[in-house]
XYZ file of C-alpha atoms in Angstrom:
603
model
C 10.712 85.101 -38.253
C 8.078 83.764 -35.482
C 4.265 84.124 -36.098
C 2.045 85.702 -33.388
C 0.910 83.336 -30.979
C -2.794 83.402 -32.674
C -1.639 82.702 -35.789
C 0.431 79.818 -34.738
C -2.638 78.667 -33.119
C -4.179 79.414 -36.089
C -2.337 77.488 -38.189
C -1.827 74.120 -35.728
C -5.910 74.151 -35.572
C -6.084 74.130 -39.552
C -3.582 71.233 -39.600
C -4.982 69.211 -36.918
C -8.283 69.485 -38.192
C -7.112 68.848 -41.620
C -5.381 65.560 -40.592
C -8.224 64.519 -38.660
C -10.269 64.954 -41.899
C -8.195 62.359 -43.696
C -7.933 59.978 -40.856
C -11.681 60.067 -40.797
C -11.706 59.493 -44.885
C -12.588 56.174 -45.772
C -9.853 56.597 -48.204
C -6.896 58.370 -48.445
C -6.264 59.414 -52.032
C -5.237 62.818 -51.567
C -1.865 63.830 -51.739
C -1.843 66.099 -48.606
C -3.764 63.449 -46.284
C -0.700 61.434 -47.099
C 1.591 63.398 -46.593
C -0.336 65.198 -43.420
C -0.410 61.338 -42.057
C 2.949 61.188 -42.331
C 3.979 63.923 -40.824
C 1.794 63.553 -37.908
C 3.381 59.831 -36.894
C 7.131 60.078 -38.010
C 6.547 58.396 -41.029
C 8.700 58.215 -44.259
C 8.385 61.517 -45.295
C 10.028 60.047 -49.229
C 8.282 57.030 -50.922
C 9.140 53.928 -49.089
C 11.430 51.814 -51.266
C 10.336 48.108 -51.887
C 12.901 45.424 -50.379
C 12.867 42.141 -52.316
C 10.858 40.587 -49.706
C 7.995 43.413 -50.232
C 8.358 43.268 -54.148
C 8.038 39.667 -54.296
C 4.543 39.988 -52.005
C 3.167 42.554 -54.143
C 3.622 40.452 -56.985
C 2.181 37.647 -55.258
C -1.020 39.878 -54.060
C -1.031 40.826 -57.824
C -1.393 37.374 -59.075
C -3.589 36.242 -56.706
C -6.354 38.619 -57.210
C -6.252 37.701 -60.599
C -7.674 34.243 -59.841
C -11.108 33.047 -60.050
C -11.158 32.274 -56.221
C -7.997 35.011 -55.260
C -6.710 33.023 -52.014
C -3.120 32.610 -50.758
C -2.721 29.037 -48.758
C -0.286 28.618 -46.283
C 2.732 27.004 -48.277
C 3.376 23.697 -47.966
C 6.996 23.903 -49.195
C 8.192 25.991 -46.309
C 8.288 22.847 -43.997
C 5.982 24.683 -41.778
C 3.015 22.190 -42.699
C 3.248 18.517 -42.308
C 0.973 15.950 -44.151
C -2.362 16.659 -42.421
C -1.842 20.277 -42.279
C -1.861 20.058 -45.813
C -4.719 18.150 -46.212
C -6.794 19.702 -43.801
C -6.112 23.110 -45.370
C -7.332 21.432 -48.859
C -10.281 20.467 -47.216
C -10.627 24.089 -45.786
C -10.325 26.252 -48.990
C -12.496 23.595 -51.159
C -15.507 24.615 -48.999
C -17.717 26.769 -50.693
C -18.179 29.291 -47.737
C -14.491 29.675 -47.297
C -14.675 30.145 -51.875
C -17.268 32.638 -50.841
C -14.835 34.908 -48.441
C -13.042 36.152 -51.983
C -16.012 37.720 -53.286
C -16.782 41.188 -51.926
C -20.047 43.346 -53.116
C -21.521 45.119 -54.973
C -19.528 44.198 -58.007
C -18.031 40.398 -57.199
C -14.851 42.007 -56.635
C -12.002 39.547 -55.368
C -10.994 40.446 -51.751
C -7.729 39.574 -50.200
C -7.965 36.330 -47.906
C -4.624 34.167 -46.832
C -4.340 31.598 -44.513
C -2.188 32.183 -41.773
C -2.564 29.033 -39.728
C -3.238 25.411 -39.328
C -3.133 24.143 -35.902
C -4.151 20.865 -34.367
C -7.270 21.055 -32.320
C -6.587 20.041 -28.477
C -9.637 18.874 -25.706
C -9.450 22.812 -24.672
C -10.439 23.564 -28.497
C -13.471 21.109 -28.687
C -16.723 22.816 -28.001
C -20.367 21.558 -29.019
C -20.659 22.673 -32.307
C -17.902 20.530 -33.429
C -18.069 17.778 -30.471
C -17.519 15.044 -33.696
C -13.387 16.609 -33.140
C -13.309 14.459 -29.503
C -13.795 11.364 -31.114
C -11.144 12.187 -34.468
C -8.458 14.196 -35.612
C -9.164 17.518 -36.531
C -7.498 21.027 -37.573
C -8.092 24.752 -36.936
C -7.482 26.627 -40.308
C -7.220 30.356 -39.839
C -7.848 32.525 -42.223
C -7.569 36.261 -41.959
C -9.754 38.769 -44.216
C -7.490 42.057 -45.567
C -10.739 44.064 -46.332
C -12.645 42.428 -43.538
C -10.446 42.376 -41.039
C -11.719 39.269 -39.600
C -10.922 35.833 -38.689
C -12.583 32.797 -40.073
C -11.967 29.464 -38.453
C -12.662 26.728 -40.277
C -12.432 23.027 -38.119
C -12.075 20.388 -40.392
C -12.092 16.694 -39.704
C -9.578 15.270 -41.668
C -10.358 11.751 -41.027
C -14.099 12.438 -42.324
C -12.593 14.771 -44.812
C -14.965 17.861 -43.917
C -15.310 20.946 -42.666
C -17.205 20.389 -39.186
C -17.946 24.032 -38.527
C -16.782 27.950 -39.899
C -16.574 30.637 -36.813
C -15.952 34.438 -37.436
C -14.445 37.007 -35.263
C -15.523 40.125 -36.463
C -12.530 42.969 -36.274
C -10.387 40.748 -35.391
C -6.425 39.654 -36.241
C -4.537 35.939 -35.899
C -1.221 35.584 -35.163
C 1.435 36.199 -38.264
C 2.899 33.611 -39.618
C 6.654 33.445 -40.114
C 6.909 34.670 -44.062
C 5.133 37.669 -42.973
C 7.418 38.012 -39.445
C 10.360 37.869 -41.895
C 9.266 40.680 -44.184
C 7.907 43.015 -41.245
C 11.550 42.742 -39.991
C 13.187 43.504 -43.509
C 10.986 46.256 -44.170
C 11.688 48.068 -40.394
C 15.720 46.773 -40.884
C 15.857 48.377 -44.600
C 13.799 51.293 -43.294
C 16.165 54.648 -43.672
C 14.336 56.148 -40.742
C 15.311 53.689 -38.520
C 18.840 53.234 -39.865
C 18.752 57.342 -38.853
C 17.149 57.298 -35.639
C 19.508 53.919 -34.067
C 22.766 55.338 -35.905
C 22.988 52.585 -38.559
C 20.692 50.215 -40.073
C 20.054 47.312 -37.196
C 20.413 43.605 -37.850
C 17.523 41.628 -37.999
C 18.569 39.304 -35.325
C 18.203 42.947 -33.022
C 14.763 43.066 -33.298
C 12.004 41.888 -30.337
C 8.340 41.533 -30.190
C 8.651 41.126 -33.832
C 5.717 39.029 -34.789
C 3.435 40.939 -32.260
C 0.550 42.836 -33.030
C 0.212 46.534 -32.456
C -1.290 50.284 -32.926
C -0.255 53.277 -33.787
C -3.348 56.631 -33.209
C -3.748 58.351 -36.224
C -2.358 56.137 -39.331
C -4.834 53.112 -40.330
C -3.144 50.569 -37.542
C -5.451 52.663 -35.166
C -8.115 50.518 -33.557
C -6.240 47.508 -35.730
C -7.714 49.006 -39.112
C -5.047 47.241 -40.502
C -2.721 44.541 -39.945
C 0.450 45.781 -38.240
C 3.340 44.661 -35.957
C 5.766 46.809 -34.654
C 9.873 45.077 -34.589
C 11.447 46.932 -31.191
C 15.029 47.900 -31.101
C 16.320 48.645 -27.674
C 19.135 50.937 -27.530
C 20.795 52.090 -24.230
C 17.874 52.974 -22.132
C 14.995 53.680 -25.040
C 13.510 51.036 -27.304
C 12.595 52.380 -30.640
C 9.412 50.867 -32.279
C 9.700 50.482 -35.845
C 5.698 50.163 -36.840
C 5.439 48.323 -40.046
C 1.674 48.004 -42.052
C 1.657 44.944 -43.454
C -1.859 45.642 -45.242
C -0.055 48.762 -47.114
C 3.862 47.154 -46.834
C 5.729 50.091 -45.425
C 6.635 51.445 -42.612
C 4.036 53.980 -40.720
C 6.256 55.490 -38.108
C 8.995 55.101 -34.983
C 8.473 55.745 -31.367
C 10.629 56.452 -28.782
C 10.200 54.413 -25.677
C 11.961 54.621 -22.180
C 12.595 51.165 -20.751
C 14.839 52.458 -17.725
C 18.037 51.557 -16.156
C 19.162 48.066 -15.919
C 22.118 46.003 -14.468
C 22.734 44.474 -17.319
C 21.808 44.125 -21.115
C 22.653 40.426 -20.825
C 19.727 38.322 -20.281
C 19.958 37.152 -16.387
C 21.238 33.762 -15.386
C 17.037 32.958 -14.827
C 16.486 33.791 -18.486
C 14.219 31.160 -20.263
C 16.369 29.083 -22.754
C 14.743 28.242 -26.336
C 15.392 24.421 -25.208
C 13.074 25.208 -21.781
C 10.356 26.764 -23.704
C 10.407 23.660 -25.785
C 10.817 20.680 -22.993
C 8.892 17.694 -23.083
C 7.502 18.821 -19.605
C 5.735 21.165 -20.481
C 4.711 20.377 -24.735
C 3.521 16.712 -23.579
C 2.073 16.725 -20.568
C 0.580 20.487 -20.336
C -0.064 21.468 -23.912
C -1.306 18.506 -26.027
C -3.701 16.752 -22.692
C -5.779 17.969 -19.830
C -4.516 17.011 -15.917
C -7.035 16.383 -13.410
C -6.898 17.611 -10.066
C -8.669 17.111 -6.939
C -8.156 19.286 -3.527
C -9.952 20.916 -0.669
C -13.236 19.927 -1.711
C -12.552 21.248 -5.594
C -12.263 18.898 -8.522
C -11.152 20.919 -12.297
C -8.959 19.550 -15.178
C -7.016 21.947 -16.291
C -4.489 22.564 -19.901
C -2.318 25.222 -21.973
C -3.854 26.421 -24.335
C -1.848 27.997 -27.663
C -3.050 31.482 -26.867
C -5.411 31.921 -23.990
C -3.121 31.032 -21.151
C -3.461 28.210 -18.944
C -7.661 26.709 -19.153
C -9.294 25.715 -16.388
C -12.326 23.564 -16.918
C -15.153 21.542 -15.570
C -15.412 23.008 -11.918
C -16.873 21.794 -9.273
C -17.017 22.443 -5.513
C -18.069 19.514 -2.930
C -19.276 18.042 -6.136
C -21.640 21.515 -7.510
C -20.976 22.573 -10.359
C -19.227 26.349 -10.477
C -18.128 27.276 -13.753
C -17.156 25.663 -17.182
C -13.820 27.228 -18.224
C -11.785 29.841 -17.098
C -9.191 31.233 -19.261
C -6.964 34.312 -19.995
C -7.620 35.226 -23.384
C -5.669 38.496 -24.050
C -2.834 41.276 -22.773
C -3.117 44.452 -24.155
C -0.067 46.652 -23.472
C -0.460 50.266 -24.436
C 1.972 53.232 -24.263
C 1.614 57.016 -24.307
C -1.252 58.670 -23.960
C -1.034 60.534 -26.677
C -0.118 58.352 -29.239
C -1.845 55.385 -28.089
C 0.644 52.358 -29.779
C 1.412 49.105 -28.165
C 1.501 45.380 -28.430
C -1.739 42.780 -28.473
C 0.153 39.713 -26.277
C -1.240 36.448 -26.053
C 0.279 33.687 -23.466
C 0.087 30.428 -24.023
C 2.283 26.671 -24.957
C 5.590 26.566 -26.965
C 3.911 23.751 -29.330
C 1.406 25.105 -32.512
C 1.608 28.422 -30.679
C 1.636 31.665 -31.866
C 2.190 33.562 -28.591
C 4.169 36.384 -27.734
C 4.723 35.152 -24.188
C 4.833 31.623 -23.553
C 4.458 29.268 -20.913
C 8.267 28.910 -18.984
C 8.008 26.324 -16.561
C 4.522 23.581 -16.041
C 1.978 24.626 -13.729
C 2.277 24.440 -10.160
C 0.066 24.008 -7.319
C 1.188 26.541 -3.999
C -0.820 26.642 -0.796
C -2.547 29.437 0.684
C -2.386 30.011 4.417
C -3.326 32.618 6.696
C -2.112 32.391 10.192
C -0.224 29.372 9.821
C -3.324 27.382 8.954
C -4.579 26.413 4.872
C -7.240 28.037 3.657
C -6.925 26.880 -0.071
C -4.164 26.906 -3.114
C -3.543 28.763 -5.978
C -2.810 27.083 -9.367
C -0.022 28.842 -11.292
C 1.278 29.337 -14.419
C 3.948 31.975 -15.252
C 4.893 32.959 -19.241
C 8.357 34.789 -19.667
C 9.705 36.795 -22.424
C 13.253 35.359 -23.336
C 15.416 37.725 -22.208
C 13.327 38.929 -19.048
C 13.496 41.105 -17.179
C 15.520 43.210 -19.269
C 13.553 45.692 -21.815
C 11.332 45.068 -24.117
C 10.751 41.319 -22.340
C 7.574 40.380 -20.621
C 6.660 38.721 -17.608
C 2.935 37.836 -17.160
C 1.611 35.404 -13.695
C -1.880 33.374 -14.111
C -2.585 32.235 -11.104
C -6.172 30.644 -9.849
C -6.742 30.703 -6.154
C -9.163 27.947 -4.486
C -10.370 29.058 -1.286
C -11.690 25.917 1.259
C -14.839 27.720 1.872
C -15.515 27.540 -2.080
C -14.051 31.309 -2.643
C -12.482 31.409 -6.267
C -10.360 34.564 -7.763
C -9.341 34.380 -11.259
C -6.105 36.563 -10.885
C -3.533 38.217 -13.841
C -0.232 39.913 -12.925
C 2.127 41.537 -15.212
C 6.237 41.619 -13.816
C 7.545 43.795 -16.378
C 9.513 45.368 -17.774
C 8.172 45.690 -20.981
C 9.241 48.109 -23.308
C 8.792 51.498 -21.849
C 8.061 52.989 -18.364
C 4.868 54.145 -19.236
C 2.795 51.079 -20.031
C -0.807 50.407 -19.287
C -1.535 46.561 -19.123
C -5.307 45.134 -19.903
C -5.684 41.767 -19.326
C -8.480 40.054 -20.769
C -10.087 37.060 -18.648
C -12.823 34.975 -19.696
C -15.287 33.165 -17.016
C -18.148 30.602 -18.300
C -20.323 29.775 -15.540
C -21.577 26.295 -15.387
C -25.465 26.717 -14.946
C -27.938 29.034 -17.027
C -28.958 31.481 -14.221
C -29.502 35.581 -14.116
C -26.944 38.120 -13.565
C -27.243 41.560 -11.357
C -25.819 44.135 -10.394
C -26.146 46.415 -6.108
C -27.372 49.543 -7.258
C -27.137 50.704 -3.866
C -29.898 49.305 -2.351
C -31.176 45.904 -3.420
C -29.717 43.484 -6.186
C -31.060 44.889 -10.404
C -31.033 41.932 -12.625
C -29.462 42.805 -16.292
C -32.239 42.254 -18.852
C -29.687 41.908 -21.645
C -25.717 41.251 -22.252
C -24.567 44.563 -21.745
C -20.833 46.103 -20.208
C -20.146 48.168 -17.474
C -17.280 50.138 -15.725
C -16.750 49.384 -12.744
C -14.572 51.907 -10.889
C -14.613 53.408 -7.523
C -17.807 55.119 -7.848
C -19.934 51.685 -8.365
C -21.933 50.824 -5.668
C -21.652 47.940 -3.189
C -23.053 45.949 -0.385
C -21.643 46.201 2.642
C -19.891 42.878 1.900
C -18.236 44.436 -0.808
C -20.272 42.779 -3.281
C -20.639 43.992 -6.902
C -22.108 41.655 -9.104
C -24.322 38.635 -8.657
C -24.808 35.202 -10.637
C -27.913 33.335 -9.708
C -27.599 29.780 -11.095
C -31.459 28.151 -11.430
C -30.722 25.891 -8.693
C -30.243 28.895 -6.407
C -26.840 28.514 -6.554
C -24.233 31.256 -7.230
C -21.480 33.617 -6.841
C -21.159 37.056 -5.521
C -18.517 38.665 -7.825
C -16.098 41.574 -5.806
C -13.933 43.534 -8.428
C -10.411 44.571 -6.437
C -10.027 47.496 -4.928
C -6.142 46.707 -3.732
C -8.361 45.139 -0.029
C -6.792 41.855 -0.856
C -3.502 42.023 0.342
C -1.707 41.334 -3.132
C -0.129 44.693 -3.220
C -2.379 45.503 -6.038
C -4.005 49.132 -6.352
C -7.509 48.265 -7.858
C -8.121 47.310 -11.233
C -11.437 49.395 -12.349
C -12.132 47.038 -14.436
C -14.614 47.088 -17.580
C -16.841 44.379 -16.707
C -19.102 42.755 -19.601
C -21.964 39.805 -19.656
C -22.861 37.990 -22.624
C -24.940 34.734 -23.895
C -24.188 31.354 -25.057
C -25.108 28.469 -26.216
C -24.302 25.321 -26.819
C -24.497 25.578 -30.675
C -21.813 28.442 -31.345
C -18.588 29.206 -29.967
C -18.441 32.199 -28.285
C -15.160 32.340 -27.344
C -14.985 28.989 -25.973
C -12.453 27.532 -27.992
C -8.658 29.137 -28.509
C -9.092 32.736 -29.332
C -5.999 34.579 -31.023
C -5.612 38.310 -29.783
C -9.175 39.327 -29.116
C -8.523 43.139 -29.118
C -6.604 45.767 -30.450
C -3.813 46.823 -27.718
C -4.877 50.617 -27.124
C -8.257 50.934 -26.871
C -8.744 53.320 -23.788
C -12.820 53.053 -23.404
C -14.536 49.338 -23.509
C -13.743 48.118 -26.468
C -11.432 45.727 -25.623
C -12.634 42.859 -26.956
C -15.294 41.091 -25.072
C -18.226 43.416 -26.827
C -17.529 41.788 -30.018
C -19.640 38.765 -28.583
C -23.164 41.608 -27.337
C -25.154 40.957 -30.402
C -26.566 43.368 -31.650
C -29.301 44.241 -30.393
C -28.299 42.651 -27.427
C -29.824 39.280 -26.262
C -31.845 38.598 -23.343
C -29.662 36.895 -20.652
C -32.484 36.045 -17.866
C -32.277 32.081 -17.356
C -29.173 31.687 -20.120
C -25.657 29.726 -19.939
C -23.682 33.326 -19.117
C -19.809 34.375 -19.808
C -18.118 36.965 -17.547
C -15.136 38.573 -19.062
C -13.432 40.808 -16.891
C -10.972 43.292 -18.557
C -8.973 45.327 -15.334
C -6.482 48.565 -15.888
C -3.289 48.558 -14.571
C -0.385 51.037 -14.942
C 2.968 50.525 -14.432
C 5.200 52.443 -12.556
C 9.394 52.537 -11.753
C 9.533 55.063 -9.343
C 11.889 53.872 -6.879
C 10.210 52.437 -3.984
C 6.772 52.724 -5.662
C 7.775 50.478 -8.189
C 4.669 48.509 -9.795
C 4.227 45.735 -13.047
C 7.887 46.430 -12.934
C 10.883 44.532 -13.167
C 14.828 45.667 -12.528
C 18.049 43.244 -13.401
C 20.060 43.495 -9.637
C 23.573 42.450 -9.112
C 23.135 39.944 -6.032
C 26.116 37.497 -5.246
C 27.774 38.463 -8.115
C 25.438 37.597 -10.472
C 22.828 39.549 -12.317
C 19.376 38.394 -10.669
C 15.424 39.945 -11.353
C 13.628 41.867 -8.729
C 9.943 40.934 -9.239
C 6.935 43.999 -8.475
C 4.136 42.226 -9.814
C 0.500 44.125 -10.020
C -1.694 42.064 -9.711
C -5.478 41.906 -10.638
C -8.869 39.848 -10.655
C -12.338 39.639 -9.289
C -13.151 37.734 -5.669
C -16.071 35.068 -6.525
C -17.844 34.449 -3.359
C -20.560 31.505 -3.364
C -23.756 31.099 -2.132
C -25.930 27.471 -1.957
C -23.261 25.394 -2.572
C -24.239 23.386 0.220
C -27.234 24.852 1.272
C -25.316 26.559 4.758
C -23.388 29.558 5.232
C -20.597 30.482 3.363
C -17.272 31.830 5.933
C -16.062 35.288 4.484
């Protein structure tokens, strides 16, 4: 029999409310916020059975607290740590502050805290605090905190046999490392609600984006409460996301997807190869050193970085300095509006990398021309997914245009296809200007100087100057760059990136994003908290006169409308072969200058 329409409304506003209660709950003990939770997201609705893999973690979480200093090291068995991996993660957890991370209060009660990585610092890595690294060989240990969730970095110098400095990112997530990749993908394979939803349970060797961060509103992934990843099936034309919680060890729900028609399921003759990714090319002379280059009255070295895309440092123009680093730290990639799930990417080298999209050919320098005649060159770098463009693959562009009048646009593009039609991409792009100076905004009238680090968004509504300026840097020397966020005026095909725009402080004794950062932000985030405010202190820091950092996070939706198609990406039969047809969006800021060389800059 059918309620009344007010009682059905009744009853949906008891159980929404209800379930918001528990999400809300700073624990979830009761029986019906469980079970309310699970309802809500498609999870297990019957107590998720342990696999081996999940049984033999519990019991290893089990012992571990049990310790005097409960830690779990990366294990050097697996082969995944060579000599002075191992020693520099010895070095790491002997350190009393890292001892110290296992402690939590009141009550010295042990805390979960496992190592997840141990990379090899590169010149991109080396910042001031631990400038000792350019002259020795020294080690990023990662470390994530469970009850934190944070990152601590500890750089060790393994030929002095220290720790050289400990950095924490607050609310923050590393990459996964392979044990944990492998029992994400056992516990979505075993998983009798995805068996159910694909028709039979799915091999492991089925499953994409596997190692990949993710979210899922309303279950503790939201806002990356927890550590989760989220193994994709594609089936037909829907991928079905299989969202795993490896802070709890069971599955939290499946989502539906729709990735669209293709050609073909087959990856396209174009298709990265494993031994590509790998190729000396690109490991040796793009990953592990910086390349200098010199061109149009610019001078920058430049380097792949393991997560932060393709670093550009140490810029200059007609021999003034511009900016320190540029760098593209982060892709979120959300779907549904409603249920607001999706991946955290990061782009970056094949070698000590962690990233979900890596670098698939070396960098290349193309000219820019406009009417037959140079007027600068871009620096590009693009990062495929394996089996682009067919679904639940990624294409992301980097590319860095030089202008000969000393313009300079930090831009991001996302191809596709992804793994549904519905995806909003935010990519996350770090600027460090090279000169303390003061930073402003048009408010319509004359240029207002920010007092402190602070964010903005900047969408159509924001003021500018008639020049279509937005922002301002003032260096001390008078130098400086008008910054213009796009609108879709520069001829890219893009459609305006209302971007959330944020200002913060440095120094040269801390980090501050600087060196490699792993996934910065959670994925789904719809308001400013992408990432970037993790680094406004709070309070907030006066910026007048200070070494600044620009991150620029833009909003771009994809769309595979035919003929309107946009961060897209369709497999084509051409010739009689399966070929990708590219609709990139692309994004970024103009960064006009003024005083370079104390004359008129051409627009």
């Amino acid at each position: 029999m059918m309620l009344p329409d007010h009682f059905q409304r009744f009853f949906q506003h008891l159980f929404w409310s209800l379930m918001i209660a528990c999400v809300l709950a700073t624990t979830a003990s009761h029986a019906w916020c469980a079970t309310a939770n699970a309802a809500s997201t498609l999870a297990p609705l019957q107590p998720p059975r342990d696999t081996p893999l999940v049984q033999a973690r519990r019991a290893q979480i089990a012992a571990t607290l049990k310790l005097t200093e409960p830690l779990i090291p990366l294990s050097s068995s697996s082969g995944k740590l060579d000599k002075n991996q191992t020693i520099a993660q010895t070095i790491a957890l002997a350190d009393s502050r890292v001892k110290s991370l296992t402690i939590g209060q009141p009550g010295n009660r042990p805390l979960l805290v496992e190592v997840f990585g141990v990379y090899p610092l590169r010149p991109s890595d080396i910042t001031e605090p631990i400038a000792a690294c350019k002259t020795s060989t020294c080690y990023r240990v990662e470390i994530y905190g469970f009850a934190a969730n944070s990152i601590f970095m500890v750089f060790v110098d393994t030929a002095a046999k220290k720790v050289v400095n400990l950095a924490t990112l607050p609310r923050t997530q590393p990459d996964i490392p392979e044990h944990l990749t492998k029992l994400a993908l056992e516990i979505a394979t075993e998983a009798p609600e995805v068996a159910a939803a694909l028709g039979g349970k799915p091999g492991t060797d089925k499953a994409l984006m596997a190692s990949t961060k993710t979210s899922l509103n309303r279950t503790r992934c939201e806002r990356s409460r927890h550590l989760c990843v989220a193994p994709t099936f594609v089936q037909g034309g829907r991928a079905l996301w299989a969202i795993v919680d490896l802070t709890d060890l069971r599955l939290v729900g499946t989502r539906w997807t729709e990735v669209g028609k293709t050609a073909g399921t087959a990856a396209p003759v174009r298709a990265v190869t494993e031994a590509r990714l790998q190729n000396e090319v690109i490991t040796e002379t793009f990953c592990e050193k910086e390349t200098s280059l010199a061109r149009n009255g610019w001078a920058f070295d430049y380097m792949l970085t393991s997560s932060d895309g393709l670093r550009v440092a140490n810029a200059k123009f007609n021999g003034a300095p511009v900016f320190d680093s540029v760098k593209l730290v982060d892709w979120h990639v959300s779907y549904s509006r409603t249920d607001a799930f999706g991946y955290s990417d990061a782009v970056g080298c094949p070698y000590f990398s962690q990233s979900a999209v890596i670098a698939a050919e070396p960098p290349r320098v193309e000219e820019i021309a406009k009417d037959g005649k140079n007027i600068g060159f871009a620096l590009v770098q693009h990062y495929w997914s394996e089996g682009w463009p067919t679904p639940c693959n990624y294409h992301y562009i980097q590319r860095n245009e030089f202008y000969n009048d000393g313009r300079f646009r930090p831009m991001a593009a996302s191809v596709g296809r992804g793994c549904g039609n519905d995806g909003t991409y935010r990519p996350v792009t770090r600027i460090a200007f090279s000169e303390a100076g003061n930073f402003g905004e048009w408010d319509g009238k004359a240029w207002s100087a920010w007092a402190k680090e602070r964010w903005q968004l900047a969408d159509e509504k924001t003021a500018t100057t008639t020049d279509g300026y937005r922002y301002r840097f003032t260096s001390s020397t008078d130098r400086g760059m008008y910054i213009t966020p796009s609108k879709g005026q520069f001829g890219d095909g893009g459609r305006g990136d209302s971007p959330y725009v944020y200002v913060t402080r440095t120094a040269a004794d801390r980090d501050e994003g600087a060196s490699d950062l792993p996934t910065l932000g959670p994925c789904c985030n719809t308001n400013h908290e992408q990432g970037p405010e993790k680094f406004i202190n709070n309070p907030p820091e006066s910026i007048a006169n200070s070494k600044l950092v620009l991150w620029y996070v833009p909003v771009l939706k994809n769309d595979n409308r035919e003929g309107k198609e946009y961060c897209w990406a369709n497999s084509v039969i051409e010739n009689g072969l399966v070929e990708p047809k590219m609709f990139p969006c692309f994004s970024g800021p103009m960064m006009t200058p003024f005083g370079l060389n104390k004359q008129a800059v051409t627009k």
